[in-house]
Short mmCIF file of C-alpha atoms in Angstrom, two decimals:
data_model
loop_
_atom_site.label_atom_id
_atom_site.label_comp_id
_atom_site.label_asym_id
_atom_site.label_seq_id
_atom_site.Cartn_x
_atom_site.Cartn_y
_atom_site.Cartn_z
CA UNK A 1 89.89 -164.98 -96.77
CA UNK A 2 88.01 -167.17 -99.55
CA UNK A 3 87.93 -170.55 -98.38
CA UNK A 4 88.73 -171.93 -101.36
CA UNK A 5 91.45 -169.54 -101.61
CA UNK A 6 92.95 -170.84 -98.45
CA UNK A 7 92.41 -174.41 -99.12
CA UNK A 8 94.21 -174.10 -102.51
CA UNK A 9 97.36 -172.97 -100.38
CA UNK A 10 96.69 -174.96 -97.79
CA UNK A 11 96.74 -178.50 -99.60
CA UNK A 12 99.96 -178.03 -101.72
CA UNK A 13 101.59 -176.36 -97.97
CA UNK A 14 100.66 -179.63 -96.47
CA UNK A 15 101.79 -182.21 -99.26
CA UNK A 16 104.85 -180.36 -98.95
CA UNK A 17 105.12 -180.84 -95.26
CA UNK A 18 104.15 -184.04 -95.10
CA UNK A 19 105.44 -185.57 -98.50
CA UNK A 20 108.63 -183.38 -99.44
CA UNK A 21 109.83 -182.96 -96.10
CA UNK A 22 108.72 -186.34 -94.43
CA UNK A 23 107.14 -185.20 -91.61
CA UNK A 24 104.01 -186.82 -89.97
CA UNK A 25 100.55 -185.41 -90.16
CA UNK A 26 100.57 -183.32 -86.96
CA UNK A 27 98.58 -179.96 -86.73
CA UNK A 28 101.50 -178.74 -83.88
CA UNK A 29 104.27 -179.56 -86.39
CA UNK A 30 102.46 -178.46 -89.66
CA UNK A 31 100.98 -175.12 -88.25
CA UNK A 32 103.83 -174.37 -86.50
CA UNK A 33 105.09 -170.71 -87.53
CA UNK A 34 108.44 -172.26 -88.14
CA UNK A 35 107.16 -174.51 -90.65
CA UNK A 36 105.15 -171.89 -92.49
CA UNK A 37 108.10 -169.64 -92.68
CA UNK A 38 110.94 -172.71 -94.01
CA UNK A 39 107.91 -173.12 -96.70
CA UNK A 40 108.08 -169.52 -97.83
CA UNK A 41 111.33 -168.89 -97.85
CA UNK A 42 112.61 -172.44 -99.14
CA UNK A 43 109.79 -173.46 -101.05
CA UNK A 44 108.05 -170.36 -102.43
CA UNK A 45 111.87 -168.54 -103.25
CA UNK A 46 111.34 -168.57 -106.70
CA UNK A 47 108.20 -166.34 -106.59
CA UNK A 48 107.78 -162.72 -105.88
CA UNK A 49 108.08 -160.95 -102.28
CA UNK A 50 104.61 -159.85 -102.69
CA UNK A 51 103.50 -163.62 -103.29
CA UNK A 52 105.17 -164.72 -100.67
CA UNK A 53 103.38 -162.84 -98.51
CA UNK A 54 100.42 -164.13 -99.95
CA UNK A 55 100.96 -167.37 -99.24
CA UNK A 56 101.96 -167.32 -95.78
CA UNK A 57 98.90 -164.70 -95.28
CA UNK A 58 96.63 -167.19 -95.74
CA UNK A 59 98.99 -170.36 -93.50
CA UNK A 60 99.54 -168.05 -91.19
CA UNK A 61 95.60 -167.50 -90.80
CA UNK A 62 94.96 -171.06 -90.15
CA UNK A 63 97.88 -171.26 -87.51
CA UNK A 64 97.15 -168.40 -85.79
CA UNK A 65 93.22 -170.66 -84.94
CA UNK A 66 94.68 -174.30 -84.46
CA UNK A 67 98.17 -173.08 -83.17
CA UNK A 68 97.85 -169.49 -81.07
CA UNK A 69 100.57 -170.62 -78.78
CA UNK A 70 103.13 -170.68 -81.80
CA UNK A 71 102.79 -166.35 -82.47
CA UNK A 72 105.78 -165.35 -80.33
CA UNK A 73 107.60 -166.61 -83.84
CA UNK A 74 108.79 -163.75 -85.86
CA UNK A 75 108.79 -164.63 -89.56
CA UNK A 76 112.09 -163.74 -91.88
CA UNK A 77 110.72 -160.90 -93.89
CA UNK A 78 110.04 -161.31 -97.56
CA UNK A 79 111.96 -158.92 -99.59
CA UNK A 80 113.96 -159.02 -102.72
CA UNK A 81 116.95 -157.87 -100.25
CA UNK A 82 116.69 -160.26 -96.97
CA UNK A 83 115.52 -163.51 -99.12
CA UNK A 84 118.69 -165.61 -100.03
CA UNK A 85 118.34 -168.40 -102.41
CA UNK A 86 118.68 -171.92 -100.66
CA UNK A 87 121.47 -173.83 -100.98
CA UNK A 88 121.20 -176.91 -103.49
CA UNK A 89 121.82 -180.61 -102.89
CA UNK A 90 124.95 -180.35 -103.93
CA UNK A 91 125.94 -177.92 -101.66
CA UNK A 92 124.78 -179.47 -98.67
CA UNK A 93 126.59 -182.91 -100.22
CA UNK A 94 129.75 -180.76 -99.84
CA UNK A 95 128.99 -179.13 -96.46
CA UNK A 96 128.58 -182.65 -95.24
CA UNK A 97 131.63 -183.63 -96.34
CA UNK A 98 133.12 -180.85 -95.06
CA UNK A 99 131.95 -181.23 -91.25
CA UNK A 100 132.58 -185.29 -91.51
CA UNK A 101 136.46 -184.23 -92.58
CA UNK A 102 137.02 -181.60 -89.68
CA UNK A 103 140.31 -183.73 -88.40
CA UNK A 104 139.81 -181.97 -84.45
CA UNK A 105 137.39 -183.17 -82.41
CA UNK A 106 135.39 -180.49 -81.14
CA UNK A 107 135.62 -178.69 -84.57
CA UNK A 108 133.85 -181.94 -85.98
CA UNK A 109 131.45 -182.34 -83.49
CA UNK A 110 130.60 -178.30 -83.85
CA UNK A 111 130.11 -178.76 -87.93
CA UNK A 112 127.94 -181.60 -87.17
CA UNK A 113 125.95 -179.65 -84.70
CA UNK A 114 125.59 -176.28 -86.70
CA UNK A 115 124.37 -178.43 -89.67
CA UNK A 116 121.81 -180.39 -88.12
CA UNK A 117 120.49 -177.34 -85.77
CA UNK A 118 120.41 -174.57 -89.13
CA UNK A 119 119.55 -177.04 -91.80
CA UNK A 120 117.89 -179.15 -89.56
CA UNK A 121 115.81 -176.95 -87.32
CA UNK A 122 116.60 -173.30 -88.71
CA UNK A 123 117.80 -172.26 -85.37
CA UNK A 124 120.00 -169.14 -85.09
CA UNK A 125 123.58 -168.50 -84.14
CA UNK A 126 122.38 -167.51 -80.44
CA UNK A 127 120.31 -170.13 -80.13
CA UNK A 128 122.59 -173.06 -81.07
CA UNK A 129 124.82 -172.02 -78.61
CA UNK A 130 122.45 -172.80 -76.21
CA UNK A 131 121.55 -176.02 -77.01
CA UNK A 132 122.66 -179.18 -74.68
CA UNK A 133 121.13 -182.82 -74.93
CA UNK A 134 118.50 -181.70 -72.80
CA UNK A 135 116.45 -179.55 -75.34
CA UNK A 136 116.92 -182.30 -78.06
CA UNK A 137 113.70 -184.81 -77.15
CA UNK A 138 113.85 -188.29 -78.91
CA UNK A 139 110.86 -190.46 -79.70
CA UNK A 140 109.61 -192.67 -82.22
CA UNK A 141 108.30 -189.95 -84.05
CA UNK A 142 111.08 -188.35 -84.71
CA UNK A 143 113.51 -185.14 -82.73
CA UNK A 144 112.31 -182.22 -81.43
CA UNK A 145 114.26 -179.28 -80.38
CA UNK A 146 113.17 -177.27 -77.61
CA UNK A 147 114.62 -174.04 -78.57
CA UNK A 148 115.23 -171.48 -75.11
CA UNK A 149 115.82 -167.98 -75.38
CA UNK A 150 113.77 -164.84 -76.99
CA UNK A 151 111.65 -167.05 -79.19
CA UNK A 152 111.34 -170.58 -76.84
CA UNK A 153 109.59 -172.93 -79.24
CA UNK A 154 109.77 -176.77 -79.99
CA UNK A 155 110.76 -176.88 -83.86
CA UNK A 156 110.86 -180.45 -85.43
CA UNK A 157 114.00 -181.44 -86.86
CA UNK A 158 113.95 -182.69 -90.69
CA UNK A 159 114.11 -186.97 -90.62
CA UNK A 160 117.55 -186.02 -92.76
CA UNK A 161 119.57 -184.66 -90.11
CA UNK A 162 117.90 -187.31 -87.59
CA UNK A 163 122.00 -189.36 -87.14
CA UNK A 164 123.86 -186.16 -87.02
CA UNK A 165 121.80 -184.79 -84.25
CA UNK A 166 121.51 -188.41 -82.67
CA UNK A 167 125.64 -188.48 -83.17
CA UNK A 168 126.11 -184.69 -81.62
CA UNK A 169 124.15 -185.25 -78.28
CA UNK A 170 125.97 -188.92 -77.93
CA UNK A 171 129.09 -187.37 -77.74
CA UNK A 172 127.87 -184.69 -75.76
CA UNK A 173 127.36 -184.88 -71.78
CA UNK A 174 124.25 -184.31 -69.88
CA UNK A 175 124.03 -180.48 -69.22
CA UNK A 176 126.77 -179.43 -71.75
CA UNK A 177 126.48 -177.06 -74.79
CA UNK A 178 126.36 -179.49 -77.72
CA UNK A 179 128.48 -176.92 -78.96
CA UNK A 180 130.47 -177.28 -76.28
CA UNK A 181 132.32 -174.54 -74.03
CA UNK A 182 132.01 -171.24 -75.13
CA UNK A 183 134.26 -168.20 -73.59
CA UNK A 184 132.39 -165.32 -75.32
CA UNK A 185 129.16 -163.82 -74.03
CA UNK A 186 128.25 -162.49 -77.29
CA UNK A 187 126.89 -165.34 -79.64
CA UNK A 188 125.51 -163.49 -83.00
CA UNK A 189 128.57 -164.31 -84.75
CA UNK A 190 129.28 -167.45 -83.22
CA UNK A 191 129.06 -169.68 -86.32
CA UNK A 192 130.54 -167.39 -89.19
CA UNK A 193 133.71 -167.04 -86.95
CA UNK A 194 133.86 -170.40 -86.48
CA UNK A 195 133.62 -171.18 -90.51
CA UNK A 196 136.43 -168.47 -90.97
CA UNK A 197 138.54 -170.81 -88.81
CA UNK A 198 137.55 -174.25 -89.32
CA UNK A 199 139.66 -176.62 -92.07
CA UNK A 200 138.76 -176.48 -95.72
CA UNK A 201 137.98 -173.04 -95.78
CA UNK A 202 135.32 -172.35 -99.02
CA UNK A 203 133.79 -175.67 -98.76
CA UNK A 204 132.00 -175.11 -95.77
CA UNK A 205 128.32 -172.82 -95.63
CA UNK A 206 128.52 -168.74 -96.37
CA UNK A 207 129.58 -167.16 -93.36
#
């Protein structure tokens, strides 16, 4: 590519990153595949599918130099019929709400945790059920999540969700499923079943 055409992309990807988002000026967090794709598919929603893939064309050039390790990541594909609009600030306002009210327990502490990991990190259904204190590294830079399974990765977590997750793993145990036990071996609809059932049904995310 023209590198003025990449640099265009490049700068407003990185002010985003770094300025929008609140995230420090790392290389491993800002060419991470899992940042590029939250950019195009958050970000970028507005524009075309064909744009899209544009955009994260030319990111995902760059990556794949400074970042080669991060390519096991498979982007969400860009099309008019897999893109979903993001949800807006009020709707995570209510979503907050509605995890903080969850009157059981382990129903709070699992709306707390789905938040923070799909907001938060973007994980998957499978792969917050596999997440326990250890794969949540704290530091003065922030949380990182190591994410096991298919796609292992570390994915920063967004400064927002920073005292959720920090709430989750402090009333979690060493070793257990932040999610906590889990009697089904079959995880892919792990979180929509568990919206279906939790209090103040319609308030809580699309299941």
């Amino acid at each position: 590519y023209a590198a003025g055409l990449v640099q265009s992309t490049a700068a407003g990807y990185v002010e985003w990153v770094v300025m929008d988002k609140h995230l420090p000026l790392d290389g491993k967090i800002i060419w991470s595949r899992q940042m590029i794709d939250l950019y195009v598919t958050d970000e970028m929603s507005h524009l075309k599918p064909g744009t899209r893939r544009n955009y994260r064309a030319y990111l995902d050039r760059i990556s794949k130099i400074l970042c080669p390790e991060e390519h096991a990541y498979e982007y969400t594909p860009q099309n008019r019929k897999s893109s979903v609009a993001p949800y807006t600030a009020a709707e995570m306002d209510r979503f907050r709400s509605w995890a903080a009210n969850q009157s059981n327990p382990l129903k709070r502490r699992r709306a707390v945790a789905m938040l923070a990991l799909c907001a938060g990190a973007g994980l998957s259904s499978s792969e917050v059920a596999q997440i326990t204190p250890a794969h949540v590294e704290i530091s003065d830079a922030g949380i990182v999540i190591e994410v096991p399974g298919k796609r292992t990765r570390r994915v920063p977590l967004l400064p927002e969700w920073d005292e959720w997750m920090l709430a989750v793993t402090e009333d979690s145990t060493q070793g257990e499923r932040l999610w906590g036990p889990i009697a089904r071996k079959d995880y892919s609809n792990l979180l929509s079943t568990f919206v279906e059932n939790a209090e103040g049904k319609g308030n809580g995310p699309r299941s």
